[in-house]
PDB file of C-alpha atoms in Angstrom:
ATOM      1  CA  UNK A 593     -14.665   1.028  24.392  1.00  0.00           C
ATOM      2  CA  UNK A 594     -11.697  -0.885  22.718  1.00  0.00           C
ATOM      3  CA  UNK A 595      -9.380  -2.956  24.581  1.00  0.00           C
ATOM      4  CA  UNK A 596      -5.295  -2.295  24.377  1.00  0.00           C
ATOM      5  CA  UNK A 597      -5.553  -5.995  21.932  1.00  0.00           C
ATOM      6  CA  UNK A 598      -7.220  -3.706  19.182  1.00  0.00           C
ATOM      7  CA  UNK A 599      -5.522  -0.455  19.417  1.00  0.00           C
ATOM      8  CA  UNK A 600      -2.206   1.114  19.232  1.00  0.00           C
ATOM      9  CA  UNK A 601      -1.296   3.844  21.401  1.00  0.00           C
ATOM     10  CA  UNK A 602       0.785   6.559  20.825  1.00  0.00           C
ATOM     11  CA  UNK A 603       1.900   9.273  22.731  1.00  0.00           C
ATOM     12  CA  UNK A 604       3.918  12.603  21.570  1.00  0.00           C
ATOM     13  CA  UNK A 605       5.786  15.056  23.629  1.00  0.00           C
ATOM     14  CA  UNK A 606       7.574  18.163  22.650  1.00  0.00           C
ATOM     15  CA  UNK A 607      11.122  18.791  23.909  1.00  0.00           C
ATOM     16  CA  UNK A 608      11.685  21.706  25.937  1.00  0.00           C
ATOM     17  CA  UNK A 609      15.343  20.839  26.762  1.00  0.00           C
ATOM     18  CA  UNK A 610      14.966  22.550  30.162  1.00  0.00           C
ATOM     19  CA  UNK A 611      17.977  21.143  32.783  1.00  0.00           C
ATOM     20  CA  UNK A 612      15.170  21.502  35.529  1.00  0.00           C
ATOM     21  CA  UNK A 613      13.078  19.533  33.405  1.00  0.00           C
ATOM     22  CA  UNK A 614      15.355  16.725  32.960  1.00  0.00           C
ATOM     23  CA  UNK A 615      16.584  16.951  36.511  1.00  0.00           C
ATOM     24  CA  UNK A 616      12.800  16.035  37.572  1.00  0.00           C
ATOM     25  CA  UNK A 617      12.301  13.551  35.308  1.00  0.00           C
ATOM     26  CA  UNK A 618      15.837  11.742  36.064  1.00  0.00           C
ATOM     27  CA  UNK A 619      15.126  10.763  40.081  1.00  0.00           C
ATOM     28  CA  UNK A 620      12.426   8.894  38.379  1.00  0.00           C
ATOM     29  CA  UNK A 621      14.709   6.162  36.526  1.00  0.00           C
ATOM     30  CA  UNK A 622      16.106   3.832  38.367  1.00  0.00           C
ATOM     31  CA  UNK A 623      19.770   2.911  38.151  1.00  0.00           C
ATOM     32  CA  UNK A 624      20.461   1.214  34.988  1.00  0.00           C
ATOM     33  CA  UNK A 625      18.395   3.447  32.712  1.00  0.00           C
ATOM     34  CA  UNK A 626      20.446   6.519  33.974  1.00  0.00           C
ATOM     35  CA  UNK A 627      23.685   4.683  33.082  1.00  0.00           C
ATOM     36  CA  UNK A 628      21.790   3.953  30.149  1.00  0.00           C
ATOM     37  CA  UNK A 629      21.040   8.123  29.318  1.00  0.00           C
ATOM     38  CA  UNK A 630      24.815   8.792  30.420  1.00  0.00           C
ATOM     39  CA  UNK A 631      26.370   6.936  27.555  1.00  0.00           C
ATOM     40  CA  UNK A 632      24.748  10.018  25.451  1.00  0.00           C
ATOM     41  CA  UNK A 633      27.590  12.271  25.161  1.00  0.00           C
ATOM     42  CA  UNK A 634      25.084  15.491  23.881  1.00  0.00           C
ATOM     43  CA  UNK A 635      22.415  16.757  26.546  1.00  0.00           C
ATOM     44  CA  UNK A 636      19.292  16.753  23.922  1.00  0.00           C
ATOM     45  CA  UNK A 637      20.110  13.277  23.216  1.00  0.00           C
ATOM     46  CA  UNK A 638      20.138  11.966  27.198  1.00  0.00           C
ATOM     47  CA  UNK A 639      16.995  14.376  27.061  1.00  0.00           C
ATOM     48  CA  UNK A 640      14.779  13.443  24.254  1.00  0.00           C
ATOM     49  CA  UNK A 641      15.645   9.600  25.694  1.00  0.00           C
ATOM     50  CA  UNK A 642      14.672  10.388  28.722  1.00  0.00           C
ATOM     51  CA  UNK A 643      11.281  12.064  27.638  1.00  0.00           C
ATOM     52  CA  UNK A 644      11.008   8.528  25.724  1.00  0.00           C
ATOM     53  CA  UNK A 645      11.406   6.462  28.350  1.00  0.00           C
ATOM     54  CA  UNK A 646       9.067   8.178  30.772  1.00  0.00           C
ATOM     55  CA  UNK A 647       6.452   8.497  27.995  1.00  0.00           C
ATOM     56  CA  UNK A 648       6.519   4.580  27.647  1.00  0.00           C
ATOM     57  CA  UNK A 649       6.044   4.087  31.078  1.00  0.00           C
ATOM     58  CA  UNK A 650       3.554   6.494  31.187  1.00  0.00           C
ATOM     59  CA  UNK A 651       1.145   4.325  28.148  1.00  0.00           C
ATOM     60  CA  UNK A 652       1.743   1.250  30.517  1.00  0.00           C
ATOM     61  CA  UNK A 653      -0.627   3.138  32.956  1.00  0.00           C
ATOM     62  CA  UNK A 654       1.577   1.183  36.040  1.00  0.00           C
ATOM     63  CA  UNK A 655       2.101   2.415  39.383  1.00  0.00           C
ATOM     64  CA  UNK A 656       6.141   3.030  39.431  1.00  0.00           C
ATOM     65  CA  UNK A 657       6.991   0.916  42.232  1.00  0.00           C
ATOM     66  CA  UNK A 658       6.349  -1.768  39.409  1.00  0.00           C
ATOM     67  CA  UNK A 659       9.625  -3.430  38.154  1.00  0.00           C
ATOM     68  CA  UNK A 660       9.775  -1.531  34.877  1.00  0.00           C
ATOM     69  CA  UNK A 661      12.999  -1.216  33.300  1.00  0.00           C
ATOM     70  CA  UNK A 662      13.900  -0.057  29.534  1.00  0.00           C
ATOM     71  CA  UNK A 663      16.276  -2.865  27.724  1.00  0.00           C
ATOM     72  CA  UNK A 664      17.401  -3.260  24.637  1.00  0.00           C
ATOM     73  CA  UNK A 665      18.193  -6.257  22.021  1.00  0.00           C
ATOM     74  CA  UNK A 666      21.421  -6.840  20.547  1.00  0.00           C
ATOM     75  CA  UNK A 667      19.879  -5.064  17.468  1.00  0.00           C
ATOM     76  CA  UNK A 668      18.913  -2.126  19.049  1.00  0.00           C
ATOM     77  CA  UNK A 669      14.817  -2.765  19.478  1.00  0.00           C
ATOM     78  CA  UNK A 670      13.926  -1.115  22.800  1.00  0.00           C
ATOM     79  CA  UNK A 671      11.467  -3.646  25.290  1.00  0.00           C
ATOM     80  CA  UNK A 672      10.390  -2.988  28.744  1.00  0.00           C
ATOM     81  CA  UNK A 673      10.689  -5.598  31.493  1.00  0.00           C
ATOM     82  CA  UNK A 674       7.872  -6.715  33.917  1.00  0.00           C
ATOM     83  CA  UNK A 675       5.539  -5.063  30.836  1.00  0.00           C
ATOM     84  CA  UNK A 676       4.622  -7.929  27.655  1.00  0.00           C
ATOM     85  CA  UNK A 677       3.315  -5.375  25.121  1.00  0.00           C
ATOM     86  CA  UNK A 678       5.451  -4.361  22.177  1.00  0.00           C
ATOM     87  CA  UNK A 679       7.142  -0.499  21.952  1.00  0.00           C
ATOM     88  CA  UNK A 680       8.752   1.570  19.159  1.00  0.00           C
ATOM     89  CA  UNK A 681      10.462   5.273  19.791  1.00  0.00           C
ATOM     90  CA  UNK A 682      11.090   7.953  17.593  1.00  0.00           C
ATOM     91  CA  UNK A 683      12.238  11.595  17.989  1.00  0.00           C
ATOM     92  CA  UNK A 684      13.377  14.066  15.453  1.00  0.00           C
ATOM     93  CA  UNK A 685      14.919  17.459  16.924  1.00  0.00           C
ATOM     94  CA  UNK A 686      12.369  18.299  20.016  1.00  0.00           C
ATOM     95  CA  UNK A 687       9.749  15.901  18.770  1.00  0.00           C
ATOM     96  CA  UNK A 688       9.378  12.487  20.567  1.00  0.00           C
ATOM     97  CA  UNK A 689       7.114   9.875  19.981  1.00  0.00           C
ATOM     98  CA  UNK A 690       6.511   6.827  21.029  1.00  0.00           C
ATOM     99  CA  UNK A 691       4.231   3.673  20.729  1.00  0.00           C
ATOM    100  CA  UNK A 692       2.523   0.389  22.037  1.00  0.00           C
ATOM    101  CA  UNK A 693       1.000  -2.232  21.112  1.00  0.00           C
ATOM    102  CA  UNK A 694       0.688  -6.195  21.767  1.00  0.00           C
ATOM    103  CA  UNK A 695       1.316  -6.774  18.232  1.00  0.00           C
ATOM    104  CA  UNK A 696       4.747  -5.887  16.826  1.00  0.00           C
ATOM    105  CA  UNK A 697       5.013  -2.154  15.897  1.00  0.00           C
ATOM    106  CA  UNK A 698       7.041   0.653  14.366  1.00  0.00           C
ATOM    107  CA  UNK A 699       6.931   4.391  14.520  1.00  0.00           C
ATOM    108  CA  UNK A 700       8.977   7.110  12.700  1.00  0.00           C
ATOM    109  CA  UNK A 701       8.850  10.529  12.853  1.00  0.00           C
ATOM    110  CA  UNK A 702      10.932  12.729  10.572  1.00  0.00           C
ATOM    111  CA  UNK A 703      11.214  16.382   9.133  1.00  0.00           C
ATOM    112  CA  UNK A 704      10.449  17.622   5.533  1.00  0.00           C
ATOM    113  CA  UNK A 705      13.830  15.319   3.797  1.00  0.00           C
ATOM    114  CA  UNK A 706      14.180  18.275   1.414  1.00  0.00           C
ATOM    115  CA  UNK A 707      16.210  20.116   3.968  1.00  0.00           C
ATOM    116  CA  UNK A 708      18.236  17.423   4.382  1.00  0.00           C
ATOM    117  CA  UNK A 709      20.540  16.334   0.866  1.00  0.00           C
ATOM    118  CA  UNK A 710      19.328  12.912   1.046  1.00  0.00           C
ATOM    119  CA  UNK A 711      20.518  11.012  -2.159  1.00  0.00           C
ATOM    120  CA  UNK A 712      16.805   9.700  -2.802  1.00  0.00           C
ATOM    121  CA  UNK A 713      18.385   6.556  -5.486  1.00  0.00           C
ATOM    122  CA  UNK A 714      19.970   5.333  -1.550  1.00  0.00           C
ATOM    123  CA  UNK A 715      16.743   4.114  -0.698  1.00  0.00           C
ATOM    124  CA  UNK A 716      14.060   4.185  -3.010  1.00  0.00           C
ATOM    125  CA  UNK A 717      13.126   0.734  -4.866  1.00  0.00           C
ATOM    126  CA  UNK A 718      13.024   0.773  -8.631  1.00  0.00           C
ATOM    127  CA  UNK A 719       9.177   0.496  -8.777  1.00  0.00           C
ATOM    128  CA  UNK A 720       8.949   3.379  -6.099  1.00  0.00           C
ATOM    129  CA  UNK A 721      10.186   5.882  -8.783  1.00  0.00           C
ATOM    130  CA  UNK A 722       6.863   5.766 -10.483  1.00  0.00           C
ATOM    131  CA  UNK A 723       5.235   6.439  -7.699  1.00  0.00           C
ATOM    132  CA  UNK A 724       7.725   9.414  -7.335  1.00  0.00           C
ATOM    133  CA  UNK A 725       6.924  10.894 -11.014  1.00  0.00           C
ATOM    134  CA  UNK A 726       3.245  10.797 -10.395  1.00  0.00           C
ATOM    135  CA  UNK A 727       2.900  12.533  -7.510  1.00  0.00           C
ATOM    136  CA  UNK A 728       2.034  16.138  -6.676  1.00  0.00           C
ATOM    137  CA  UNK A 729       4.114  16.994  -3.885  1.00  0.00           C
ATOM    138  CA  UNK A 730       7.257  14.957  -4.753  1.00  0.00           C
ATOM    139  CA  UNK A 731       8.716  16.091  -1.184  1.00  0.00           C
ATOM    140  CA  UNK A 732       5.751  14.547   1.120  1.00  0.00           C
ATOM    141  CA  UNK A 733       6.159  11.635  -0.808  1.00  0.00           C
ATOM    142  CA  UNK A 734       9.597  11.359  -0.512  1.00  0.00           C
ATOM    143  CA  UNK A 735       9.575  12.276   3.290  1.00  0.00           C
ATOM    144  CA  UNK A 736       6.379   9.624   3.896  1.00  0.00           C
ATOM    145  CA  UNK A 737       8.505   6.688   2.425  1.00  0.00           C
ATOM    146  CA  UNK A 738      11.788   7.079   4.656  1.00  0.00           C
ATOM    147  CA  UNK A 739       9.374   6.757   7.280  1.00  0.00           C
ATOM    148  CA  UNK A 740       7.330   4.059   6.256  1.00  0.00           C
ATOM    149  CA  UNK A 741      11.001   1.946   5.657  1.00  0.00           C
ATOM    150  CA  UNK A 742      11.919   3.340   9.128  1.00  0.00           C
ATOM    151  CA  UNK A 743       9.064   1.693  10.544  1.00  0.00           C
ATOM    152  CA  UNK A 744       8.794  -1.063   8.588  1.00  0.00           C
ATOM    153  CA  UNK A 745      12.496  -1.957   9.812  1.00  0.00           C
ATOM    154  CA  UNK A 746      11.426  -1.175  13.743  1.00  0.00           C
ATOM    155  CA  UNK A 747       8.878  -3.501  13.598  1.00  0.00           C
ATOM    156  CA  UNK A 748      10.838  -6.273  12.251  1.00  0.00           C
ATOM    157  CA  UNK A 749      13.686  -5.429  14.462  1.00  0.00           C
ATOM    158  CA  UNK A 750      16.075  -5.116  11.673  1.00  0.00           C
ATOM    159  CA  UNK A 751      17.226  -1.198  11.491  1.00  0.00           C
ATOM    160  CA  UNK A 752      18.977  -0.002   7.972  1.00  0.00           C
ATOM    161  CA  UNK A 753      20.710  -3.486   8.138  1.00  0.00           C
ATOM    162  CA  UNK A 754      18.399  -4.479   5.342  1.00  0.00           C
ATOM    163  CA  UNK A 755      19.138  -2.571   2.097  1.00  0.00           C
ATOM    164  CA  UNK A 756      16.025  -0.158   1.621  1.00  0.00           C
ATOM    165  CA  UNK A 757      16.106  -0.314  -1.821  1.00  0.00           C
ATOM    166  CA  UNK A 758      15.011  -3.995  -1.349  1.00  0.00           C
ATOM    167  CA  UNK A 759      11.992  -2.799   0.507  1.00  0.00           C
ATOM    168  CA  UNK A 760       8.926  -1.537  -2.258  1.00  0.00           C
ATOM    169  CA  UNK A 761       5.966   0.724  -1.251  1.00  0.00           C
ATOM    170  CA  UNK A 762       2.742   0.776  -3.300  1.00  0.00           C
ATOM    171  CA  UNK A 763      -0.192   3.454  -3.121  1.00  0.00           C
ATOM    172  CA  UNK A 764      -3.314   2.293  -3.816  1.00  0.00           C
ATOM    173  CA  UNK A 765      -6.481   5.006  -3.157  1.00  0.00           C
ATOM    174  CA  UNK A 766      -4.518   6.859  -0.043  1.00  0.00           C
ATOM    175  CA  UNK A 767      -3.337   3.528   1.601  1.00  0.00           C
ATOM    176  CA  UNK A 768       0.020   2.352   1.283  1.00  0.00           C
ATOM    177  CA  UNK A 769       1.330  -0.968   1.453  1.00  0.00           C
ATOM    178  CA  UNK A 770       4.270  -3.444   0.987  1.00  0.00           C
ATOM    179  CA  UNK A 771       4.917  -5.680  -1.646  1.00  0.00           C
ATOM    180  CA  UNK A 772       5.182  -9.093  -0.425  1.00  0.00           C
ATOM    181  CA  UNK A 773       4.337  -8.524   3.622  1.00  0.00           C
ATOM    182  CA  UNK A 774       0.590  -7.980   4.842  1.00  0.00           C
ATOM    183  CA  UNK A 775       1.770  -5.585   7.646  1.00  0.00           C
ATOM    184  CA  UNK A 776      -0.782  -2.235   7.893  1.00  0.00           C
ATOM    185  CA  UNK A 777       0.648   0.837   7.584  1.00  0.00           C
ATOM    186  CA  UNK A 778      -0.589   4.277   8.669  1.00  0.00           C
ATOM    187  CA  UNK A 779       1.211   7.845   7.785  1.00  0.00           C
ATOM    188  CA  UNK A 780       0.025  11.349   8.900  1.00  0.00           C
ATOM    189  CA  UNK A 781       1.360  14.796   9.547  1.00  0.00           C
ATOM    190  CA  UNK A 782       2.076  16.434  12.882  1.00  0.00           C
ATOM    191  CA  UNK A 783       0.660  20.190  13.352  1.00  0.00           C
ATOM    192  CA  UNK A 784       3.922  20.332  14.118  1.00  0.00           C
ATOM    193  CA  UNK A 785       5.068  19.763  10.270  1.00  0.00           C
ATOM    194  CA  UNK A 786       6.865  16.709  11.315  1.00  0.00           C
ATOM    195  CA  UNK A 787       5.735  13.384   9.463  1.00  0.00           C
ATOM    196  CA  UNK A 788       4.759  10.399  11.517  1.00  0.00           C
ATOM    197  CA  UNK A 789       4.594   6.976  10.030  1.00  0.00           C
ATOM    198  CA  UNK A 790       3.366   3.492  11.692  1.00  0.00           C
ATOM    199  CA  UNK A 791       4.014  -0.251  10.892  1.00  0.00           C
ATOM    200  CA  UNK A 792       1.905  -2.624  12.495  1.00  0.00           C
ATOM    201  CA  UNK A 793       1.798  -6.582  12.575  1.00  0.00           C
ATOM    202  CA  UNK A 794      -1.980  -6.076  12.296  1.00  0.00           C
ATOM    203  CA  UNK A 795      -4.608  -3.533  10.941  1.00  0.00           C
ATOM    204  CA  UNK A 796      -5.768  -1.537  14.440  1.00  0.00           C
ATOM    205  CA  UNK A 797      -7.398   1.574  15.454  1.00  0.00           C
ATOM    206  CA  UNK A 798      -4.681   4.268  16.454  1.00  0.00           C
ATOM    207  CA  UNK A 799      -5.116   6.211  19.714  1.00  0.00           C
ATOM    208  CA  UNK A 800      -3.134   9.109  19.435  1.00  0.00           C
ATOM    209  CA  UNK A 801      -2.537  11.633  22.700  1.00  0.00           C
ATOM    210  CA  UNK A 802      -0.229  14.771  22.742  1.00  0.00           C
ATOM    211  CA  UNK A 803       1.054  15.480  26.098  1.00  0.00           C
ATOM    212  CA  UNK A 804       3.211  17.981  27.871  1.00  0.00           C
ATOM    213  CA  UNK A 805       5.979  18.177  30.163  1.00  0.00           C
ATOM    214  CA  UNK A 806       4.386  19.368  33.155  1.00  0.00           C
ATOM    215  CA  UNK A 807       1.954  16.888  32.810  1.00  0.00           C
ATOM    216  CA  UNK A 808       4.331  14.019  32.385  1.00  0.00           C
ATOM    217  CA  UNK A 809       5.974  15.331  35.661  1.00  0.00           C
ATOM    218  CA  UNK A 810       2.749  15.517  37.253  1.00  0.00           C
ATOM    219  CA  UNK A 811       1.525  11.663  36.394  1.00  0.00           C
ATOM    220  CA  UNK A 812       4.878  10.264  37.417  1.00  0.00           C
ATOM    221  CA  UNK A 813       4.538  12.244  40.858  1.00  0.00           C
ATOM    222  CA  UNK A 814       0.789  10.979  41.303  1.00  0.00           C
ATOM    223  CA  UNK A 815       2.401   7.602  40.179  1.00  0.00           C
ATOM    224  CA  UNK A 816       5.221   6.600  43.060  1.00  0.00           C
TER     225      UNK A 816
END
């Protein structure tokens, strides 16, 4: 069996947007968190963040009467006090994911981009265009880079404050990497049809676990 120094964990949830839902998942946050969720204005945002949040606490297998709040950095990178290991979140529409590891890591998840009139020149880099001709389903390709750059950006705590056109993706026999960082990189589809996308520090085994609301609700009751 692996330890948690040679694997990343990540855990995906689906989105119900039930009020009951949310209303059983809320007592479990403590004070700042829900002022936290109440800054979101729609109901599926305060929702899919609160599915996040109880999903992280969930991977750090800790009883809840642990300190464990949800913080995050001027930049926007979510950590989790009393807890040292590093997180990323992602959610797209009722998909939420969410990841850990104690090396620095990034997670994306995103729908097919053809739906949604991205300019691609915005963010593709000039040797990624190449890539782009070549390939045989020029929408996968096209969805699996925004994510990789989403990630990528996560994981070094930077968001889309770095131009992404400065960022370069090369292929090489199904693996994908970036020119001038040796960060690993991991992309898959969801059965879902989502695309989820990974940036690591270092190369590690993925451990990937689906769960669902009820049985959130049910570890975080077994939990207190």
């Amino acid at each position: 069996m692996l330890s948690q120094d040679n694997i990343i964990r990540i855990c995906q949830i689906s989105a119900s947007f039930n009020p009951r839902v949310y209303d059983q998942l809320f007592r479990f946050i403590n004070t700042g968190e829900k002022d936290y969720l109440l800054k979101y204005k729609k109901f599926a945002d305060r929702y899919n963040s609160l599915l996040a949040l109880s999903l992280i606490k969930r991977l750090t297998n800790k009883k809840l009467n642990v300190q464990l709040s949800l913080l995050h950095t001027e930049l926007g990178q979510p950590y989790l006090t009393g807890h040292q290991e590093h997180i990323s979140i992602s959610h797209c529409e009722n998909t939420i994911v969410v990841a850990m590891s104690t090396n620095k890591v990034g997670i994306d998840v995103e729908k097919n981009l053809s739906t949604l009139g991205y300019e691609f020149e915005l963010f593709l880099a000039d040797e990624e265009y190449e890539l782009l001709n070549n390939s045989k389903n020029k929408v996968d390709f096209i969805t699996t880079l925004w994510t990789l750059k989403e990630a990528y950006l996560k994981l070094i705590g930077r968001g889309f404050f770095i131009d992404p056109t400065n960022i370069s993706f090369n292929k090489i026999k199904e693996r994908w990497f970036l020119k001038d960082d040796f960060c690993s990189f991991f992309s898959r589809d969801l059965p879902n049809g989502m695309k989820l996308s990974i940036a690591s520090e270092v190369e590690k085994e993925i451990n990937f676990e689906k769960v669902t609301e009820s049985e959130l609700i049910e570890w975080l009751n077994n939990s207190i």
